[in-house]
Coordinates of C-alpha atoms in Angstrom, one line a residue:
X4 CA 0.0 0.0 0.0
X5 CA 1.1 3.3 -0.8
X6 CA 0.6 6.6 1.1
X7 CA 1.3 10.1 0.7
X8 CA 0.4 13.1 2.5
X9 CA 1.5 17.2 2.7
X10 CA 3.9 18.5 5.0
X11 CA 2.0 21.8 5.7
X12 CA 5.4 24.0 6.3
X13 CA 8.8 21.7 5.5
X14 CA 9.8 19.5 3.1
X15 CA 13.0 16.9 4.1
X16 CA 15.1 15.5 1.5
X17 CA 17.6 12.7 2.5
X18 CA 21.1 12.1 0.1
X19 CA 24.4 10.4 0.8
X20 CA 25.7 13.8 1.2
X21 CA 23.2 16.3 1.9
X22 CA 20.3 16.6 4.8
X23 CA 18.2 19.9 3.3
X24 CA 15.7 21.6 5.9
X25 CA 13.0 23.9 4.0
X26 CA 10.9 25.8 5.6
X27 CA 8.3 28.3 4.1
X28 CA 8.1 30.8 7.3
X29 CA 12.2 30.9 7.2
X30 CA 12.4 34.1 10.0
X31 CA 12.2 31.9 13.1
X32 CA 15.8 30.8 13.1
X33 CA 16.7 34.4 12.7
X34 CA 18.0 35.9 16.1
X35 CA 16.3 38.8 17.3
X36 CA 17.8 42.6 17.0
X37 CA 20.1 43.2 20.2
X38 CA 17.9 46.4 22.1
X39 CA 21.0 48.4 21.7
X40 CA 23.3 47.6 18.9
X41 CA 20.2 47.3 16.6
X42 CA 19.6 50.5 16.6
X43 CA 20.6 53.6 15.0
X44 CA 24.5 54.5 15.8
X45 CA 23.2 58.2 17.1
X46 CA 20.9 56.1 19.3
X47 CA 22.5 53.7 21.2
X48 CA 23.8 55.4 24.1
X49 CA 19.8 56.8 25.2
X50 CA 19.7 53.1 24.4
X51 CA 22.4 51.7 26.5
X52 CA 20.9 54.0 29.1
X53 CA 17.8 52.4 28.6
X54 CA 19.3 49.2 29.4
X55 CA 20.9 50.0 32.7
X56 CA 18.2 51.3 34.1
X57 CA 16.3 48.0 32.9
X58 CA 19.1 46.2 35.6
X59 CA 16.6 47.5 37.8
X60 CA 19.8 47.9 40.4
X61 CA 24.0 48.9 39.8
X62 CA 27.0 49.7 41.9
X63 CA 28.3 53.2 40.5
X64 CA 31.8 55.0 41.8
X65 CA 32.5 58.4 39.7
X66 CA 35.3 60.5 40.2
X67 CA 35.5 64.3 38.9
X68 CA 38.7 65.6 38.7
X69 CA 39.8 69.7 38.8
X70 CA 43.7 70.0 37.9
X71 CA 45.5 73.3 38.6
X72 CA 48.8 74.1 39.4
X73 CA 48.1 73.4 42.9
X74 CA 47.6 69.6 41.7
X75 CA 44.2 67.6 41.5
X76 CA 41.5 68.4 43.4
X77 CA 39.3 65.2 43.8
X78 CA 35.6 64.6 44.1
X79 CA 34.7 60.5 44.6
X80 CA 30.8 59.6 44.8
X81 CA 29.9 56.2 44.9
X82 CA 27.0 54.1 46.1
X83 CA 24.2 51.6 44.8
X84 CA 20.9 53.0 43.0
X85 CA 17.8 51.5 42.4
X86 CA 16.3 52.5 39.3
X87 CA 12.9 51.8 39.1
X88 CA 12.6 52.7 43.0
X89 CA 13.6 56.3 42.3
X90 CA 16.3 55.4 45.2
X91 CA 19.7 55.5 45.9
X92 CA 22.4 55.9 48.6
X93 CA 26.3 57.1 48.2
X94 CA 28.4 59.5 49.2
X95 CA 30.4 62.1 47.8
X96 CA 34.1 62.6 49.4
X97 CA 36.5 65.4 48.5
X98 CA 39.9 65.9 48.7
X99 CA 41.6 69.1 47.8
X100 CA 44.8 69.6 46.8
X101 CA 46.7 71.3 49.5
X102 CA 47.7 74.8 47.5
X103 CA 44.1 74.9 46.4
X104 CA 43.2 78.9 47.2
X105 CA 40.8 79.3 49.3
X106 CA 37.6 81.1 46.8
X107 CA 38.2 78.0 44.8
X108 CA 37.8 75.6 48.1
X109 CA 34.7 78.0 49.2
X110 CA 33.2 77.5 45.6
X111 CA 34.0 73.5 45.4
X112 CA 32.4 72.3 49.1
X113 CA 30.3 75.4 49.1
X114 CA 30.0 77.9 52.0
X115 CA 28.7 78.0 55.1
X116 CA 28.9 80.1 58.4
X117 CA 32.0 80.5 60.8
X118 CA 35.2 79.1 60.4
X119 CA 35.8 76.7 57.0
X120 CA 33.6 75.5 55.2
X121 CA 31.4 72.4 53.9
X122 CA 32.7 68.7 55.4
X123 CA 34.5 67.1 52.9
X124 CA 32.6 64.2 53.3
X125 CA 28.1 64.0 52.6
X126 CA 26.1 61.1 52.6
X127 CA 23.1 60.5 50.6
X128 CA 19.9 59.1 50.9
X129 CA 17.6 59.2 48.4
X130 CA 13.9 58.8 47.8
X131 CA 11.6 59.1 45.3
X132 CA 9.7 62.4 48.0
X133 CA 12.7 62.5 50.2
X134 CA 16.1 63.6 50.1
X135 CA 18.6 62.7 53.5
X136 CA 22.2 63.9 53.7
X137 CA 24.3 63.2 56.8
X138 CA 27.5 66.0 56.9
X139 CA 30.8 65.1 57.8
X140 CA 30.5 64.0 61.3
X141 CA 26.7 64.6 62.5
X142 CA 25.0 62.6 64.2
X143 CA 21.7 62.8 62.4
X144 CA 20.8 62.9 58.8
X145 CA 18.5 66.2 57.8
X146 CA 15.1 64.9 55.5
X147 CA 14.1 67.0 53.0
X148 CA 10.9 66.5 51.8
X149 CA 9.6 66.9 48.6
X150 CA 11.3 70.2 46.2
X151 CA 13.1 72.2 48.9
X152 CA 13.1 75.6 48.5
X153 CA 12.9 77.6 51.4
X154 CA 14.9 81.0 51.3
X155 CA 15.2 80.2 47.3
X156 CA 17.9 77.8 48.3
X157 CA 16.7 74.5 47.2
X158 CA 18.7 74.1 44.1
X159 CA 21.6 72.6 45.4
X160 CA 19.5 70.2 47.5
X161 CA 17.3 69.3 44.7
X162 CA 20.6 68.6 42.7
X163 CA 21.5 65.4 44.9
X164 CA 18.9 63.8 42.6
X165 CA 19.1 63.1 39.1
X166 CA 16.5 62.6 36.0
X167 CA 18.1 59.4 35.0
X168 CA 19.4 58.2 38.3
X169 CA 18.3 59.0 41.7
X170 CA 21.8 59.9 42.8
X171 CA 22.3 63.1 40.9
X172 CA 25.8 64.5 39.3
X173 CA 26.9 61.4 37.3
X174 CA 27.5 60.8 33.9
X175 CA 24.4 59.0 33.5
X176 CA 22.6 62.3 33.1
X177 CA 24.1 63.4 30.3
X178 CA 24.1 60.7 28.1
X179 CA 21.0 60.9 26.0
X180 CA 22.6 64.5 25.2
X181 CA 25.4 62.3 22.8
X182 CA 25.9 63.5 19.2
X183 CA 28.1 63.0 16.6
X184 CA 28.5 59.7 17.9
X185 CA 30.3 57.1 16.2
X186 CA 31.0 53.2 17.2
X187 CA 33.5 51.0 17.6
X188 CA 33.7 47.3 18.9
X189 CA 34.4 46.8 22.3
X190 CA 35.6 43.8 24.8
X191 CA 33.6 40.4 24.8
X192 CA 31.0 41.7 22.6
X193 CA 30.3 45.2 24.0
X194 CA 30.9 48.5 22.2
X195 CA 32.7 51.6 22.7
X196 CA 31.9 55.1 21.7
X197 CA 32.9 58.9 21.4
X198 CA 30.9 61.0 20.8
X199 CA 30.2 65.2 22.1
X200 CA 28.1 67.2 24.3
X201 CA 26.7 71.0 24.0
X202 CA 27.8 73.0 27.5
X203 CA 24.2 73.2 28.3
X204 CA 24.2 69.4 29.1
X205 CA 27.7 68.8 30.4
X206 CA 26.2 71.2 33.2
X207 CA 22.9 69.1 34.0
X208 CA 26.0 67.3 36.6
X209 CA 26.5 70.5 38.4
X210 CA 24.7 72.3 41.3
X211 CA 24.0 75.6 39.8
X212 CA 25.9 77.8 41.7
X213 CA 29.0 75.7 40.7
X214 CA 27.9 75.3 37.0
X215 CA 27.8 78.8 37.0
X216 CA 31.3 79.4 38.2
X217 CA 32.5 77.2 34.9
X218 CA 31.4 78.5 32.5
X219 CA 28.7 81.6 31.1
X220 CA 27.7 79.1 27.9
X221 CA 24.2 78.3 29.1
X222 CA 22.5 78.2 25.4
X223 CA 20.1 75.0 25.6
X224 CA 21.3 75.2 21.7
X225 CA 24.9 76.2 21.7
X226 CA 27.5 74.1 20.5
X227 CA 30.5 76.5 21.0
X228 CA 31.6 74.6 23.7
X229 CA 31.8 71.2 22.8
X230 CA 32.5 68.7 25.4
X231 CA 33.8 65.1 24.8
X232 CA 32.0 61.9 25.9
X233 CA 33.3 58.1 25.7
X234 CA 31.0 55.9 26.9
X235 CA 31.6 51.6 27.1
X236 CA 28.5 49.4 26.7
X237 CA 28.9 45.4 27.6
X238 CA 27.5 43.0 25.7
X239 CA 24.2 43.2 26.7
X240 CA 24.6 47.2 26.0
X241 CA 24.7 48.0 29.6
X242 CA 26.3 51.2 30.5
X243 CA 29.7 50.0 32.3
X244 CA 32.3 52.8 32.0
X245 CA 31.7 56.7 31.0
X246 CA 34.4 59.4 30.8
X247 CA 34.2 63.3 29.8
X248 CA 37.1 66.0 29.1
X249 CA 35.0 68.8 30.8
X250 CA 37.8 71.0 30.1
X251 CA 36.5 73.3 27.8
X252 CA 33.5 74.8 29.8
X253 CA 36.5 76.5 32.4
X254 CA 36.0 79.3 29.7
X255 CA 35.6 82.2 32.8
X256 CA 38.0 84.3 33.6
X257 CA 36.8 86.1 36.4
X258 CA 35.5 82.8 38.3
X259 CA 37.1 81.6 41.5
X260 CA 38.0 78.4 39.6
X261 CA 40.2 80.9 37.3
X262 CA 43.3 78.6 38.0
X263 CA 41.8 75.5 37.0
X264 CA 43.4 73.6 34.0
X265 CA 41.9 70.8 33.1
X266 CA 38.1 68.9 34.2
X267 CA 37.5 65.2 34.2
X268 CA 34.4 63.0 34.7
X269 CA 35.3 59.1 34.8
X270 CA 32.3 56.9 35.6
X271 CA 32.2 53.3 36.3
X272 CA 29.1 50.8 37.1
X273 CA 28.8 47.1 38.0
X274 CA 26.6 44.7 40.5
X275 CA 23.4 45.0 37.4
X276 CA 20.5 43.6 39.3
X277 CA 22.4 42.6 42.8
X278 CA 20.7 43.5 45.8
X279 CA 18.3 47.4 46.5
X280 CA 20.3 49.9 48.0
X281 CA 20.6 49.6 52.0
X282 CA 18.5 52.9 53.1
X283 CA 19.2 54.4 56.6
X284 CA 17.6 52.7 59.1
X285 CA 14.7 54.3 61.4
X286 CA 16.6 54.1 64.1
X287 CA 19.4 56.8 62.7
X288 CA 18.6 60.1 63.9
X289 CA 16.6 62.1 61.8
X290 CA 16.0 65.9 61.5
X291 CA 12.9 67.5 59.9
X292 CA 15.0 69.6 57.2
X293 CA 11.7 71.9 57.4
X294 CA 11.6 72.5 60.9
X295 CA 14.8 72.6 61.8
X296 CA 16.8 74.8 58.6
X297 CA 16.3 78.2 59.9
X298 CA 17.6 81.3 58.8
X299 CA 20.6 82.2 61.4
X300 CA 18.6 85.9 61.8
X301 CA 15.6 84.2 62.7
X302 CA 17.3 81.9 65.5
X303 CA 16.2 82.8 69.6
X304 CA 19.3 84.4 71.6
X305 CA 20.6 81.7 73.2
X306 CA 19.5 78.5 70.3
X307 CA 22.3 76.5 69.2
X308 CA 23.0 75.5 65.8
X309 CA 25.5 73.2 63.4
X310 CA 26.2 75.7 60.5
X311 CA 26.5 72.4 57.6
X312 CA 22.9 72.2 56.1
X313 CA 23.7 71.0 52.4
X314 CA 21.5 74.3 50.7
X315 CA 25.0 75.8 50.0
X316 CA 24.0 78.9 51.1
X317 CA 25.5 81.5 53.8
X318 CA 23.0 82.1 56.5
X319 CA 21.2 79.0 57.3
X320 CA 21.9 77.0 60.0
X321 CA 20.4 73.4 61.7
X322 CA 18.7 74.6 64.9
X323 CA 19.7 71.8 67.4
X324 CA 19.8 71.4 71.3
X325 CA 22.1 72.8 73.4
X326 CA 22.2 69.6 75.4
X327 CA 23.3 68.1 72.3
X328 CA 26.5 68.5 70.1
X329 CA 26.4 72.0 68.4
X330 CA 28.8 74.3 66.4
X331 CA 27.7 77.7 67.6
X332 CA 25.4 79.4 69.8
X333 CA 23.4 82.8 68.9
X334 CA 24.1 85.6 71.4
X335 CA 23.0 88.8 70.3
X336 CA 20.5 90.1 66.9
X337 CA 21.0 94.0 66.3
X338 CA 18.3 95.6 63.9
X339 CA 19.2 98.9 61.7
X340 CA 17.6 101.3 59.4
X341 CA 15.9 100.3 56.7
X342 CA 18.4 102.8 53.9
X343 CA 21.5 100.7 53.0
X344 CA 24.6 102.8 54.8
X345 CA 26.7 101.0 52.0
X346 CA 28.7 98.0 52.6
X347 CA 32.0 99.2 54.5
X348 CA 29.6 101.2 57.2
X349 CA 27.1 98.2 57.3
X350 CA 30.3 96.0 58.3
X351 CA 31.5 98.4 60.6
X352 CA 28.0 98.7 62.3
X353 CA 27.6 94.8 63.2
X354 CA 31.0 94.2 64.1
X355 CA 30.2 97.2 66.6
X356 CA 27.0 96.3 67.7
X357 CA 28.2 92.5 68.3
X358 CA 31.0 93.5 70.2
X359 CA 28.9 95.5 72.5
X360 CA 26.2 92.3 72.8
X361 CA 29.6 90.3 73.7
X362 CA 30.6 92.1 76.5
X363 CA 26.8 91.8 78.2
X364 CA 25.9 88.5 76.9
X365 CA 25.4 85.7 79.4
X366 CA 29.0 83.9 80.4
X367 CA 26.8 80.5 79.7
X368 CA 26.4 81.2 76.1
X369 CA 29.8 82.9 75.4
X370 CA 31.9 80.8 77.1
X371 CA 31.3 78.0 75.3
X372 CA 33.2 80.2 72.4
X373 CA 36.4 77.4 70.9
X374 CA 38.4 80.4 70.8
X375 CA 38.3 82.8 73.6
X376 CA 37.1 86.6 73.0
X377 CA 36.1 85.7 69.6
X378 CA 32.9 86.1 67.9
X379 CA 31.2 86.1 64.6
X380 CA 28.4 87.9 62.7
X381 CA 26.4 88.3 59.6
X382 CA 24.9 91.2 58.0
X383 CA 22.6 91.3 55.2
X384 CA 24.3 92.6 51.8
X385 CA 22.2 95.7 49.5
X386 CA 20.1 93.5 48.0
X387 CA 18.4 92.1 51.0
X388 CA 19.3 95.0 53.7
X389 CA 15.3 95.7 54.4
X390 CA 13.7 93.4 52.2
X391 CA 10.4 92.7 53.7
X392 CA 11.7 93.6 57.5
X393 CA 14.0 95.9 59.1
X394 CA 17.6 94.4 58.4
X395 CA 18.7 91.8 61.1
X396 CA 22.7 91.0 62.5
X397 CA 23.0 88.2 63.9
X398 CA 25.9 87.5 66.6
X399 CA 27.4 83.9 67.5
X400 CA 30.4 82.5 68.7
X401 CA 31.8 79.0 67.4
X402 CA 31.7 76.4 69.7
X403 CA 33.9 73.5 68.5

């Protein structure tokens, strides 16, 4: 008996020499476009991007480098991020180079009231309503809840979180900002590529008070100032190393970074899809960033304060217990006249009027001064002498 019947999609044919496969839908053997590398060249860093943040989780260290004749002058942050979560937690660690002048150390740490200036040292906590930093050596972190902007101060807070990456100031958020890119092949499958960036998104890693210190090229569409990117995908077209020569945005002359040479950004990330970031645990100390960030003019004679809060700005302090730790106490306010006496006579008043409140003040609260018969004070400068109140001096003495 013979039978036949239709093979609906292939057709086999047997030889001494030959075993022949056809198949009439012929794609399915085909692999699959890789997410990154299938793409446009101009694309594939957004999509490498893309990628990493698809980890769900990475290890990131970055280090930004300032080179003057002084010698390097290094910032290291590092931590672990959770993408999807909106959360991460790091730290950012500086060390200056010892001949660094001082404006330039002022403008680098940012400054703050009394003697020095920023800790070298922040931590960071991030969440996706919450931002927690812990300076230097406090005891507590601050929470800052939501967009901080009290005073008009919040940019530098809000800057410890990025667009692409909780943890702000990497090289992660620039790179969707690549052009003229162009590929090369990389190790074990991955892929390299240079490529440049506009000034106007070389400075999305920057507080804004420091950004504008480098450069005065803020056109969202200039290309004057091109800066260099290199970014190394691995073969799944993860983003594993970035670098930028952000040398050509030191293009001011009259900033306090003046003497600096040469700007580097060298990013590296690892641990895709290891464990969440470890988040501070309730039982750390924790200060209500809204309660407890004053304005130093608005402090009671007598409150205490630590003079780090992480807004970058001049005349806030952390109001704290005197029971507790603290880094100065309040002894006097003076109020003036409303008309500006111009800035050498508005100097000359506090000092004056603090010097006075010194010799009066209870022994309790300036005795605690670190430095014997010494004593600080601020004053507000034309723009704010008498804006919406009298103007207010405020008298303190440094406690440790």
């Amino acid at each position: 008996m013979t039978r036949s019947h239709l093979l609906p999609l292939c057709a086999v044919t047997a030889s001494a020499t030959l075993l022949l496969t056809a198949c009439s839908g012929g794609a399915a053997d085909d692999k699959p476009a890789h997410p990154v590398f299938g793409v446009p060249v101009e694309q594939q860093p957004r999509q490498a991007l893309l990628t990493t943040q698809a980890a769900r989780t990475a290890s990131f260290t970055q280090t930004l480098t300032f080179t003057s004749e002084s010698g390097d002058t290094v910032r290291t942050s590092s931590g672990r991020i959770d993408f999807p979560g909106g959360r991460a937690v790091g730290s950012s660690d500086w060390v200056l180079a010892g001949d660094l002048p001082e404006e330039a150390k002022d403008v680098l740490l940012g400054v703050r009231l009394g003697t020095g200036r920023a800790p070298a040292r922040t931590r960071v906590a991030v969440e996706p309503d919450t931002i927690r930093l812990r300076a230097g050596e406090a005891g507590y972190w601050l929470r800052y809840e939501g967009s901080f902007d009290a005073f008009g101060t919040g940019a530098a807070v809000d800057a410890l979180r990025g667009s692409e990456a909780a943890f702000g100031g990497t090289l992660l958020e620039v790179l969707s900002g690549a052009q003229k890119v162009k590929q090369a092949p990389g190790k074990k499958g991955g892929r390299t590529y240079e490529a440049q960036l506009t000034a106007f998104n070389a400075l999305r890693m920057f507080p804004k008070d420091l950004g504008s210190e480098l450069t005065a090229d803020i056109d969202p569409n200039g290309t004057a100032t091109p800066v260099s990117l290199s970014i190394t995908a691995d073969a799944k077209g993860r983003v594993i190393a970035a670098e930028a020569d952000l040398s050509g945005l030191l293009d001011r002359k009259d900033s306090a970074l003046a003497g600096t040479t040469g700007l580097r950004a060298a990013l590296r990330m690892s641990g895709f899809g290891a464990s969440a970031p470890a988040m501070p645990a309730a039982s750390e100390r924790t200060l209500d960033a809204e309660e407890a960030v004053v304005a130093v003019g608005d402090m009671k004679k007598g409150g205490c304060a630590d003079l780090t809060t992480g807004t970058r700005t001049l005349d806030l302090a952390v109001s704290v217990p005197c029971e507790q730790p603290h880094e100065a106490r309040v002894y006097a306010h003076a109020r003036f006249d409303p008309t500006y006496p111009g800035h050498k006579k508005a100097r000359r008043m506090a000092a004056e009027r603090c010097q006075d409140a010194y010799r009066s003040a209870p022994e309790a609260w300036t005795g605690e001064a670190a430095e014997k018969d010494r004593f600080w004070y601020t004053w507000p400068g034309e723009t704010r002498w008498g804006v919406g109140a009298d103007p207010v001096v405020t008298c303190f003495v440094e406690t440790r």
